[in-house]
Amino acid sequence: MKNLSFLLLFLFFLVLGLPGPSMSLCPMDEAVSKKINQDFSSLLPAAIKNIVLHCWSVSSRGRLASCPEGTTVTSCSCGSACGSWDVREDTMCHCQCGSIDWTAARCCTLRVGS
């Protein structure tokens, strides 16, 4: 029993002695962390501000409208007052009502501006 008490007491002091969230890093670790955060935060906004969402509409007769390769459909519109549509393979709008006279697709892509 004495050994168990000694072991528990040893573990208690060992845990108290470990560096926790309240203890600060050494000056070198703090400097490295600060430099990494500065470099990362300066790169991220520069990369994001150059990305532009470029969108346009494509329409065709019938119940299908396709976006060019490399773009994605973001919305569809159907003629004949049809409000039921779905997107097929991320690039094609399909109107689900009968006798559709036209279908339009909104096509978008991300571009990196200069």
PDB file of C-alpha atoms in Angstrom:
ATOM      1  CA  MET A   1       0.000   0.000   0.000  1.00  0.00           C
ATOM      2  CA  LYS A   2       2.910   2.277   0.781  1.00  0.00           C
ATOM      3  CA  ASN A   3       4.361   1.677  -2.674  1.00  0.00           C
ATOM      4  CA  LEU A   4       1.044   2.476  -4.333  1.00  0.00           C
ATOM      5  CA  SER A   5       0.734   5.744  -2.398  1.00  0.00           C
ATOM      6  CA  PHE A   6       4.288   6.676  -3.338  1.00  0.00           C
ATOM      7  CA  LEU A   7       3.622   5.865  -7.011  1.00  0.00           C
ATOM      8  CA  LEU A   8       0.440   7.954  -7.073  1.00  0.00           C
ATOM      9  CA  LEU A   9       2.210  10.858  -5.380  1.00  0.00           C
ATOM     10  CA  PHE A  10       5.103  10.592  -7.871  1.00  0.00           C
ATOM     11  CA  LEU A  11       2.693  10.581 -10.815  1.00  0.00           C
ATOM     12  CA  PHE A  12       0.826  13.576  -9.354  1.00  0.00           C
ATOM     13  CA  PHE A  13       4.011  15.667  -9.154  1.00  0.00           C
ATOM     14  CA  LEU A  14       5.154  14.434 -12.555  1.00  0.00           C
ATOM     15  CA  VAL A  15       1.916  15.601 -14.157  1.00  0.00           C
ATOM     16  CA  LEU A  16       2.123  18.979 -12.405  1.00  0.00           C
ATOM     17  CA  GLY A  17       5.646  19.440 -13.696  1.00  0.00           C
ATOM     18  CA  LEU A  18       4.772  18.880 -17.349  1.00  0.00           C
ATOM     19  CA  PRO A  19       4.483  21.983 -19.498  1.00  0.00           C
ATOM     20  CA  GLY A  20       0.852  22.816 -20.038  1.00  0.00           C
ATOM     21  CA  PRO A  21      -1.053  25.422 -21.986  1.00  0.00           C
ATOM     22  CA  SER A  22      -0.319  28.055 -19.338  1.00  0.00           C
ATOM     23  CA  MET A  23       3.441  27.650 -19.740  1.00  0.00           C
ATOM     24  CA  SER A  24       5.054  29.666 -22.513  1.00  0.00           C
ATOM     25  CA  LEU A  25       7.354  28.336 -25.189  1.00  0.00           C
ATOM     26  CA  CYS A  26      11.053  29.064 -25.166  1.00  0.00           C
ATOM     27  CA  PRO A  27      12.007  32.296 -27.000  1.00  0.00           C
ATOM     28  CA  MET A  28      13.280  30.395 -30.055  1.00  0.00           C
ATOM     29  CA  ASP A  29      10.021  28.408 -30.405  1.00  0.00           C
ATOM     30  CA  GLU A  30       8.002  31.611 -30.014  1.00  0.00           C
ATOM     31  CA  ALA A  31      10.054  33.336 -32.734  1.00  0.00           C
ATOM     32  CA  VAL A  32       9.668  30.419 -35.154  1.00  0.00           C
ATOM     33  CA  SER A  33       5.896  30.185 -34.530  1.00  0.00           C
ATOM     34  CA  LYS A  34       5.504  33.937 -35.016  1.00  0.00           C
ATOM     35  CA  LYS A  35       7.463  33.866 -38.299  1.00  0.00           C
ATOM     36  CA  ILE A  36       5.443  30.930 -39.659  1.00  0.00           C
ATOM     37  CA  ASN A  37       2.153  32.639 -38.793  1.00  0.00           C
ATOM     38  CA  GLN A  38       3.272  35.931 -40.371  1.00  0.00           C
ATOM     39  CA  ASP A  39       4.397  34.255 -43.596  1.00  0.00           C
ATOM     40  CA  PHE A  40       1.267  32.131 -43.859  1.00  0.00           C
ATOM     41  CA  SER A  41      -1.120  35.002 -43.137  1.00  0.00           C
ATOM     42  CA  SER A  42       0.562  37.217 -45.733  1.00  0.00           C
ATOM     43  CA  LEU A  43       0.369  34.522 -48.432  1.00  0.00           C
ATOM     44  CA  LEU A  44      -3.232  33.487 -47.898  1.00  0.00           C
ATOM     45  CA  PRO A  45      -4.988  36.821 -48.607  1.00  0.00           C
ATOM     46  CA  ALA A  46      -2.772  37.428 -51.649  1.00  0.00           C
ATOM     47  CA  ALA A  47      -3.789  34.066 -53.112  1.00  0.00           C
ATOM     48  CA  ILE A  48      -7.476  34.521 -52.345  1.00  0.00           C
ATOM     49  CA  LYS A  49      -7.808  38.036 -53.731  1.00  0.00           C
ATOM     50  CA  ASN A  50      -6.576  36.861 -57.147  1.00  0.00           C
ATOM     51  CA  ILE A  51      -9.233  34.140 -57.473  1.00  0.00           C
ATOM     52  CA  VAL A  52     -12.261  35.260 -59.470  1.00  0.00           C
ATOM     53  CA  LEU A  53     -15.538  33.432 -60.049  1.00  0.00           C
ATOM     54  CA  HIS A  54     -16.322  33.815 -63.752  1.00  0.00           C
ATOM     55  CA  CYS A  55     -19.917  32.945 -64.787  1.00  0.00           C
ATOM     56  CA  TRP A  56     -22.074  33.164 -67.906  1.00  0.00           C
ATOM     57  CA  SER A  57     -25.338  31.723 -69.194  1.00  0.00           C
ATOM     58  CA  VAL A  58     -25.770  29.130 -71.929  1.00  0.00           C
ATOM     59  CA  SER A  59     -29.179  28.355 -73.449  1.00  0.00           C
ATOM     60  CA  SER A  60     -30.455  25.887 -76.001  1.00  0.00           C
ATOM     61  CA  ARG A  61     -33.702  24.576 -77.462  1.00  0.00           C
ATOM     62  CA  GLY A  62     -35.244  21.550 -75.811  1.00  0.00           C
ATOM     63  CA  ARG A  63     -34.787  20.156 -72.323  1.00  0.00           C
ATOM     64  CA  LEU A  64     -30.953  20.055 -72.082  1.00  0.00           C
ATOM     65  CA  ALA A  65     -28.343  22.823 -71.816  1.00  0.00           C
ATOM     66  CA  SER A  66     -24.654  21.979 -71.441  1.00  0.00           C
ATOM     67  CA  CYS A  67     -21.788  23.982 -70.001  1.00  0.00           C
ATOM     68  CA  PRO A  68     -18.334  23.798 -71.621  1.00  0.00           C
ATOM     69  CA  GLU A  69     -15.780  21.365 -70.249  1.00  0.00           C
ATOM     70  CA  GLY A  70     -13.960  22.721 -67.197  1.00  0.00           C
ATOM     71  CA  THR A  71     -16.983  24.621 -65.895  1.00  0.00           C
ATOM     72  CA  THR A  72     -19.714  23.711 -63.424  1.00  0.00           C
ATOM     73  CA  VAL A  73     -23.460  24.318 -63.504  1.00  0.00           C
ATOM     74  CA  THR A  74     -24.539  26.561 -60.638  1.00  0.00           C
ATOM     75  CA  SER A  75     -28.222  26.944 -61.603  1.00  0.00           C
ATOM     76  CA  CYS A  76     -30.752  26.140 -64.317  1.00  0.00           C
ATOM     77  CA  SER A  77     -33.809  27.750 -65.842  1.00  0.00           C
ATOM     78  CA  CYS A  78     -36.546  26.138 -67.923  1.00  0.00           C
ATOM     79  CA  GLY A  79     -39.037  27.494 -70.429  1.00  0.00           C
ATOM     80  CA  SER A  80     -42.780  26.775 -70.468  1.00  0.00           C
ATOM     81  CA  ALA A  81     -43.022  27.845 -66.795  1.00  0.00           C
ATOM     82  CA  CYS A  82     -41.300  24.637 -65.678  1.00  0.00           C
ATOM     83  CA  GLY A  83     -39.672  24.805 -62.269  1.00  0.00           C
ATOM     84  CA  SER A  84     -38.415  21.217 -62.091  1.00  0.00           C
ATOM     85  CA  TRP A  85     -34.850  20.618 -63.181  1.00  0.00           C
ATOM     86  CA  ASP A  86     -31.754  18.672 -62.198  1.00  0.00           C
ATOM     87  CA  VAL A  87     -28.039  18.832 -62.912  1.00  0.00           C
ATOM     88  CA  ARG A  88     -26.406  15.902 -64.653  1.00  0.00           C
ATOM     89  CA  GLU A  89     -22.670  15.194 -64.456  1.00  0.00           C
ATOM     90  CA  ASP A  90     -22.025  18.702 -63.033  1.00  0.00           C
ATOM     91  CA  THR A  91     -22.144  20.205 -66.542  1.00  0.00           C
ATOM     92  CA  MET A  92     -25.682  19.722 -67.882  1.00  0.00           C
ATOM     93  CA  CYS A  93     -29.088  21.156 -66.949  1.00  0.00           C
ATOM     94  CA  HIS A  94     -32.069  18.899 -67.553  1.00  0.00           C
ATOM     95  CA  CYS A  95     -35.622  20.250 -67.419  1.00  0.00           C
ATOM     96  CA  GLN A  96     -38.047  17.609 -66.157  1.00  0.00           C
ATOM     97  CA  CYS A  97     -41.378  18.934 -67.498  1.00  0.00           C
ATOM     98  CA  GLY A  98     -42.915  17.801 -70.796  1.00  0.00           C
ATOM     99  CA  SER A  99     -42.714  19.928 -73.976  1.00  0.00           C
ATOM    100  CA  ILE A 100     -39.943  22.318 -72.896  1.00  0.00           C
ATOM    101  CA  ASP A 101     -39.095  24.935 -75.516  1.00  0.00           C
ATOM    102  CA  TRP A 102     -35.787  26.134 -74.013  1.00  0.00           C
ATOM    103  CA  THR A 103     -33.331  25.432 -71.176  1.00  0.00           C
ATOM    104  CA  ALA A 104     -30.626  27.693 -69.751  1.00  0.00           C
ATOM    105  CA  ALA A 105     -27.630  26.848 -67.584  1.00  0.00           C
ATOM    106  CA  ARG A 106     -25.486  29.179 -65.510  1.00  0.00           C
ATOM    107  CA  CYS A 107     -21.891  28.009 -66.001  1.00  0.00           C
ATOM    108  CA  CYS A 108     -19.088  29.045 -63.641  1.00  0.00           C
ATOM    109  CA  THR A 109     -15.375  28.485 -63.262  1.00  0.00           C
ATOM    110  CA  LEU A 110     -12.655  29.785 -60.933  1.00  0.00           C
ATOM    111  CA  ARG A 111      -9.928  31.852 -62.566  1.00  0.00           C
ATOM    112  CA  VAL A 112      -6.745  33.235 -61.128  1.00  0.00           C
ATOM    113  CA  GLY A 113      -6.501  36.924 -61.969  1.00  0.00           C
ATOM    114  CA  SER A 114      -3.289  38.782 -62.571  1.00  0.00           C
TER     115      SER A 114
END
